[in-house]
Amino acid sequence: MRIQIAAIAAGLLTVSVNAAELYQLDKLTVTETRLDTEVASSPRNVTIISAEQIQRSPAKTIPELISLEAGIFNRSTFGNNAARSTIDIRGFGASSTQNTLILLDGRRLNDVDLSNINYASIPLHNIERIEIIRGAGGVLYGDGAVGGAINIVTRRARQGEKAAVLKTTYGSYSTEQVQGAFKSGTENYSFNLAANYTDSNGYRKNNDYRQRNLQTDLRRSYSRGEVFLKAGISDQILRLPGNRLVDPTIGLNELTAARKGTNTPNDYANEDVHRITVGNKHRFNDHISTVIDVGYRFKNQKSFLEQGGFPNSLDTDLDVWSFTPRLNAEYSFLSIANRTVIGADIYRYNYKSETAPTFATINTPVHQIGLDQENYALYINNLASLTKATHLEFGFRLQHVNQDGVDVFDPTAPGGAFDTGAGDFSKSDTEEMFNVGIRHFLTDTVSVFANAGRSVRFATIDEIYQFNALFVRVFSVIEPQKSDHADIGIRFKNNELTTTLSAYYMDLENEIHFDPATFTNINLDPTERKGIETTLEYKPISTLTLRGNYAYTRSSFDEGIYEGNVVPLVPRHTASVSANWEVNSYLSLVSTWRYVGERRFDNDQTNDFGQKIPSYSFWDLKLSSNYQGWFAELAVNNLLEEEAFDYGARSTAVAGRYNAQPLPERSIYFTIGYNFDW
């Protein structure tokens, strides 16, 4: 198990078209995203979560917040502040982290191993908005955006702003949190600083958690642009409670008898990250602009896992350099207005992981696993107004990946006597990604869209470095995964009601997957994903907003030995309903209900395990009050105390046996704070 933390930032370039005023909906005056500024004109199924929605929501973490959107499922492993949560768009199950691309200010958080993204390292109070792009992110953002891409955009100070906030939270499981932020913007300078500290015992034993974050955004404007610097540091200490075992053959059920217990009292994972991005945005004229930026991130992970009596210590370093220049041009060609973005993404990863039975012997590791990976990509994306009501988008990306791996094996090291080492590894791949789509406005309130494209993902170090069928360590050759997809949808929007209905189909070739029959990572025979996503938002009166989402997701094996079976860990049905009532200018109440349907256990590709992970629903409430700068919040999560779990893995050796990761029951949190505004 590799543990990851990341917090990266960068400015990104806007792409948009000039539609007629009648059709200019949801216009975003944004310069830090590769999304189109006029989302309503783009032929994509896109959701924007604003800072106001984030502040009102009872969700405590990014995955909880995002899982309220259609077609997105949050799988929590340890149930403590999303420290090891997974976001799954369009049903990829155990490999969802590698098929959902997560970005912070446009820069990749997904790394070259299988570690989950540490969403706790991104403070909610420092997020300006979250952009969710379903199924069509490969051209703009690169490999891994198979199910979709999520771009988290952090706050910056605007001209004339000078404000600060300080708040503290106390709650269940001895949770304490302190958050603060300061921002100041003048005509030439802007400065934003955000910090938070969280400490919690966690829902279960050996579930202690501590997170510290500091993020800053500094900008200097000049007549035709700005220079900027973004930086952040974070560290996390996390204890790992492990699985709860259910084995009917011996009459054991730890889910009911000792739900909060642990069999791994010594397991833990610590992470430290620091990062910096510097860049320049320059406008040559009203039609052409560029962004040139360079980023660096360093991550260290230290973890200890008992692993069923076979202890394993990991000390992993990762250096990431990135260079992402791009050019944005607005022009007319054959009387058609166009906005084009042309760019390059260059990432260089240096990964080194040392393994030993304990940290007392980590200076003489059994294995020193190294990977040098270089990603080079060129892309172009264009959005054109064919008519005042019809908008066409098309894009293409060419990406090249070099991977060089090494396993320095020491059989004389403690624990190395019966082990083996892998030979050196070198592999290069070049793949194409594309998208083409069209949106047409039937009226000023109704539009239809359709798009098609291809996305790609490449195998990680944890997938290519494994045991073979003879239990000998090797670097395996795993081919890139390709996904062809098509989306269609219809959208209605007026002042009171916004609703979207869309359907999609994805055909995957060489899907990268762990096979429990051989205990190896392999390329699967063809698989498919298809589903329906619908969203409705209704504002019957000015003080009340109602939102509802529903998704039907079908993930299945198309050919091979699992033909016709469904992919484990993917719920067929998910839904949510929320209500936001502004009682008066001082008081508001938010209620959310989320439903997750039953799904197959992990390792149940054969679909013959006698039971499924049960469905569940959570009801959350949040009461907020503010008066003359002071504010207070009372949040209750899982109000009805439902006992549930998101993740469970079946045993392939013992009938009816499985492991599970229980979720917290009812939890209550109280926040008080003050807004300073000059």
PDB file of C-alpha atoms in Angstrom, residues 147-292:
ATOM      1  CA  GLY A 147     -14.166   8.455 -16.181  1.00  0.00           C
ATOM      2  CA  GLY A 148     -13.654  12.204 -15.942  1.00  0.00           C
ATOM      3  CA  ALA A 149     -11.607  14.984 -14.386  1.00  0.00           C
ATOM      4  CA  ILE A 150     -12.085  17.133 -11.287  1.00  0.00           C
ATOM      5  CA  ASN A 151     -10.293  20.473 -11.077  1.00  0.00           C
ATOM      6  CA  ILE A 152     -10.156  22.106  -7.637  1.00  0.00           C
ATOM      7  CA  VAL A 153      -9.550  25.839  -7.940  1.00  0.00           C
ATOM      8  CA  THR A 154      -8.185  27.624  -4.866  1.00  0.00           C
ATOM      9  CA  ARG A 155      -8.906  31.183  -3.800  1.00  0.00           C
ATOM     10  CA  ARG A 156      -6.997  34.291  -4.809  1.00  0.00           C
ATOM     11  CA  ALA A 157      -7.375  37.879  -3.631  1.00  0.00           C
ATOM     12  CA  ARG A 158      -9.169  40.262  -5.984  1.00  0.00           C
ATOM     13  CA  GLN A 159      -8.499  43.968  -6.356  1.00  0.00           C
ATOM     14  CA  GLY A 160      -9.927  45.909  -3.420  1.00  0.00           C
ATOM     15  CA  GLU A 161     -10.319  42.865  -1.168  1.00  0.00           C
ATOM     16  CA  LYS A 162      -8.893  42.868   2.340  1.00  0.00           C
ATOM     17  CA  ALA A 163     -10.374  40.310   4.677  1.00  0.00           C
ATOM     18  CA  ALA A 164      -9.535  37.516   7.087  1.00  0.00           C
ATOM     19  CA  VAL A 165     -11.366  34.667   8.773  1.00  0.00           C
ATOM     20  CA  LEU A 166     -10.593  32.612  11.853  1.00  0.00           C
ATOM     21  CA  LYS A 167     -12.688  29.671  13.025  1.00  0.00           C
ATOM     22  CA  THR A 168     -12.446  26.636  15.256  1.00  0.00           C
ATOM     23  CA  THR A 169     -14.369  23.356  15.270  1.00  0.00           C
ATOM     24  CA  TYR A 170     -14.983  20.771  17.988  1.00  0.00           C
ATOM     25  CA  GLY A 171     -16.797  17.510  17.496  1.00  0.00           C
ATOM     26  CA  SER A 172     -17.165  13.758  17.724  1.00  0.00           C
ATOM     27  CA  TYR A 173     -14.193  11.461  18.214  1.00  0.00           C
ATOM     28  CA  SER A 174     -12.310  14.255  20.023  1.00  0.00           C
ATOM     29  CA  THR A 175     -11.986  16.204  16.792  1.00  0.00           C
ATOM     30  CA  GLU A 176     -10.433  19.663  16.993  1.00  0.00           C
ATOM     31  CA  GLN A 177      -9.824  21.938  14.038  1.00  0.00           C
ATOM     32  CA  VAL A 178      -8.515  25.473  13.627  1.00  0.00           C
ATOM     33  CA  GLN A 179      -8.725  27.265  10.275  1.00  0.00           C
ATOM     34  CA  GLY A 180      -7.611  30.705   9.205  1.00  0.00           C
ATOM     35  CA  ALA A 181      -7.208  32.740   6.047  1.00  0.00           C
ATOM     36  CA  PHE A 182      -6.090  36.213   5.043  1.00  0.00           C
ATOM     37  CA  LYS A 183      -6.339  37.922   1.664  1.00  0.00           C
ATOM     38  CA  SER A 184      -5.452  41.365   0.407  1.00  0.00           C
ATOM     39  CA  GLY A 185      -5.704  42.714  -3.125  1.00  0.00           C
ATOM     40  CA  THR A 186      -4.570  46.043  -4.565  1.00  0.00           C
ATOM     41  CA  GLU A 187      -4.240  47.351  -8.097  1.00  0.00           C
ATOM     42  CA  ASN A 188      -0.813  45.764  -8.490  1.00  0.00           C
ATOM     43  CA  TYR A 189      -0.549  43.045  -5.839  1.00  0.00           C
ATOM     44  CA  SER A 190      -2.659  40.235  -4.434  1.00  0.00           C
ATOM     45  CA  PHE A 191      -1.883  37.935  -1.535  1.00  0.00           C
ATOM     46  CA  ASN A 192      -3.834  34.987  -0.152  1.00  0.00           C
ATOM     47  CA  LEU A 193      -2.777  32.834   2.790  1.00  0.00           C
ATOM     48  CA  ALA A 194      -4.747  29.899   4.190  1.00  0.00           C
ATOM     49  CA  ALA A 195      -3.884  27.494   6.995  1.00  0.00           C
ATOM     50  CA  ASN A 196      -5.572  24.759   8.972  1.00  0.00           C
ATOM     51  CA  TYR A 197      -4.831  22.251  11.704  1.00  0.00           C
ATOM     52  CA  THR A 198      -6.953  19.167  12.391  1.00  0.00           C
ATOM     53  CA  ASP A 199      -6.559  16.581  15.136  1.00  0.00           C
ATOM     54  CA  SER A 200      -8.931  13.654  15.692  1.00  0.00           C
ATOM     55  CA  ASN A 201      -8.997  10.281  17.429  1.00  0.00           C
ATOM     56  CA  GLY A 202     -11.090   8.888  14.593  1.00  0.00           C
ATOM     57  CA  TYR A 203     -14.122   6.614  14.661  1.00  0.00           C
ATOM     58  CA  ARG A 204     -12.143   3.423  15.294  1.00  0.00           C
ATOM     59  CA  LYS A 205      -9.254   2.292  17.441  1.00  0.00           C
ATOM     60  CA  ASN A 206      -5.826   3.064  16.003  1.00  0.00           C
ATOM     61  CA  ASN A 207      -7.511   5.680  13.794  1.00  0.00           C
ATOM     62  CA  ASP A 208      -5.781   8.835  15.111  1.00  0.00           C
ATOM     63  CA  TYR A 209      -5.270  11.571  12.574  1.00  0.00           C
ATOM     64  CA  ARG A 210      -3.401  14.873  12.419  1.00  0.00           C
ATOM     65  CA  GLN A 211      -3.221  17.159   9.419  1.00  0.00           C
ATOM     66  CA  ARG A 212      -1.487  20.530   8.988  1.00  0.00           C
ATOM     67  CA  ASN A 213      -1.681  22.643   5.819  1.00  0.00           C
ATOM     68  CA  LEU A 214      -0.388  26.020   4.714  1.00  0.00           C
ATOM     69  CA  GLN A 215      -1.139  27.458   1.243  1.00  0.00           C
ATOM     70  CA  THR A 216      -0.291  30.798  -0.313  1.00  0.00           C
ATOM     71  CA  ASP A 217      -0.980  32.635  -3.558  1.00  0.00           C
ATOM     72  CA  LEU A 218       1.057  35.763  -4.425  1.00  0.00           C
ATOM     73  CA  ARG A 219       0.614  37.810  -7.620  1.00  0.00           C
ATOM     74  CA  ARG A 220       2.120  40.953  -9.154  1.00  0.00           C
ATOM     75  CA  SER A 221       0.128  42.569 -11.949  1.00  0.00           C
ATOM     76  CA  TYR A 222       1.480  44.704 -14.776  1.00  0.00           C
ATOM     77  CA  SER A 223      -0.137  46.390 -17.766  1.00  0.00           C
ATOM     78  CA  ARG A 224      -0.452  43.232 -19.907  1.00  0.00           C
ATOM     79  CA  GLY A 225      -0.542  40.436 -17.389  1.00  0.00           C
ATOM     80  CA  GLU A 226       0.805  39.150 -14.101  1.00  0.00           C
ATOM     81  CA  VAL A 227       3.480  37.014 -12.519  1.00  0.00           C
ATOM     82  CA  PHE A 228       2.407  34.594  -9.826  1.00  0.00           C
ATOM     83  CA  LEU A 229       3.748  32.260  -7.187  1.00  0.00           C
ATOM     84  CA  LYS A 230       1.782  29.497  -5.505  1.00  0.00           C
ATOM     85  CA  ALA A 231       3.235  27.401  -2.720  1.00  0.00           C
ATOM     86  CA  GLY A 232       2.106  24.970  -0.078  1.00  0.00           C
ATOM     87  CA  ILE A 233       3.316  22.649   2.637  1.00  0.00           C
ATOM     88  CA  SER A 234       1.414  19.911   4.435  1.00  0.00           C
ATOM     89  CA  ASP A 235       2.061  17.006   6.706  1.00  0.00           C
ATOM     90  CA  GLN A 236      -0.110  14.200   7.940  1.00  0.00           C
ATOM     91  CA  ILE A 237       0.101  11.553  10.642  1.00  0.00           C
ATOM     92  CA  LEU A 238      -2.472   8.778  10.226  1.00  0.00           C
ATOM     93  CA  ARG A 239      -2.997   5.542  12.111  1.00  0.00           C
ATOM     94  CA  LEU A 240      -4.493   2.690  10.087  1.00  0.00           C
ATOM     95  CA  PRO A 241      -7.144   0.532  11.818  1.00  0.00           C
ATOM     96  CA  GLY A 242      -7.311  -2.051   9.028  1.00  0.00           C
ATOM     97  CA  ASN A 243     -10.153  -4.429   8.176  1.00  0.00           C
ATOM     98  CA  ARG A 244     -12.976  -5.970  10.153  1.00  0.00           C
ATOM     99  CA  LEU A 245     -13.323  -9.702   9.450  1.00  0.00           C
ATOM    100  CA  VAL A 246     -16.543 -11.636   8.872  1.00  0.00           C
ATOM    101  CA  ASP A 247     -16.112 -15.431   8.676  1.00  0.00           C
ATOM    102  CA  PRO A 248     -19.273 -17.532   9.116  1.00  0.00           C
ATOM    103  CA  THR A 249     -17.273 -20.767   9.031  1.00  0.00           C
ATOM    104  CA  ILE A 250     -15.924 -19.957  12.506  1.00  0.00           C
ATOM    105  CA  GLY A 251     -18.836 -17.821  13.714  1.00  0.00           C
ATOM    106  CA  LEU A 252     -16.859 -14.545  13.628  1.00  0.00           C
ATOM    107  CA  ASN A 253     -18.393 -11.165  12.788  1.00  0.00           C
ATOM    108  CA  GLU A 254     -16.207  -8.237  13.846  1.00  0.00           C
ATOM    109  CA  LEU A 255     -18.555  -5.796  12.091  1.00  0.00           C
ATOM    110  CA  THR A 256     -21.151  -6.368  14.806  1.00  0.00           C
ATOM    111  CA  ALA A 257     -19.079  -7.647  17.730  1.00  0.00           C
ATOM    112  CA  ALA A 258     -16.225  -5.105  17.533  1.00  0.00           C
ATOM    113  CA  ARG A 259     -17.109  -2.581  14.846  1.00  0.00           C
ATOM    114  CA  LYS A 260     -14.656   0.057  16.117  1.00  0.00           C
ATOM    115  CA  GLY A 261     -11.828  -2.376  16.863  1.00  0.00           C
ATOM    116  CA  THR A 262      -8.570  -3.076  15.091  1.00  0.00           C
ATOM    117  CA  ASN A 263      -6.292  -6.031  14.426  1.00  0.00           C
ATOM    118  CA  THR A 264      -3.456  -3.764  13.275  1.00  0.00           C
ATOM    119  CA  PRO A 265      -2.607  -1.603  16.314  1.00  0.00           C
ATOM    120  CA  ASN A 266       0.840  -0.713  14.952  1.00  0.00           C
ATOM    121  CA  ASP A 267      -0.031   0.276  11.379  1.00  0.00           C
ATOM    122  CA  TYR A 268       0.430   3.891  10.357  1.00  0.00           C
ATOM    123  CA  ALA A 269       1.147   6.195   7.422  1.00  0.00           C
ATOM    124  CA  ASN A 270       2.916   9.563   7.600  1.00  0.00           C
ATOM    125  CA  GLU A 271       3.294  12.026   4.760  1.00  0.00           C
ATOM    126  CA  ASP A 272       5.094  15.302   4.128  1.00  0.00           C
ATOM    127  CA  VAL A 273       4.707  17.428   1.019  1.00  0.00           C
ATOM    128  CA  HIS A 274       5.978  20.770  -0.175  1.00  0.00           C
ATOM    129  CA  ARG A 275       5.328  22.345  -3.547  1.00  0.00           C
ATOM    130  CA  ILE A 276       5.820  25.556  -5.490  1.00  0.00           C
ATOM    131  CA  THR A 277       4.642  26.880  -8.845  1.00  0.00           C
ATOM    132  CA  VAL A 278       5.860  30.070 -10.518  1.00  0.00           C
ATOM    133  CA  GLY A 279       4.598  31.498 -13.765  1.00  0.00           C
ATOM    134  CA  ASN A 280       3.663  34.387 -15.971  1.00  0.00           C
ATOM    135  CA  LYS A 281       0.405  35.252 -17.740  1.00  0.00           C
ATOM    136  CA  HIS A 282       0.821  37.682 -20.606  1.00  0.00           C
ATOM    137  CA  ARG A 283      -1.705  39.296 -22.985  1.00  0.00           C
ATOM    138  CA  PHE A 284      -0.120  40.323 -26.279  1.00  0.00           C
ATOM    139  CA  ASN A 285      -3.385  41.950 -27.366  1.00  0.00           C
ATOM    140  CA  ASP A 286      -7.114  41.454 -26.913  1.00  0.00           C
ATOM    141  CA  HIS A 287      -6.987  38.190 -28.868  1.00  0.00           C
ATOM    142  CA  ILE A 288      -3.777  36.371 -27.915  1.00  0.00           C
ATOM    143  CA  SER A 289      -2.424  35.457 -24.478  1.00  0.00           C
ATOM    144  CA  THR A 290       0.012  32.957 -23.013  1.00  0.00           C
ATOM    145  CA  VAL A 291       0.708  31.247 -19.723  1.00  0.00           C
ATOM    146  CA  ILE A 292       4.158  29.869 -18.956  1.00  0.00           C
TER     147      ILE A 292
END
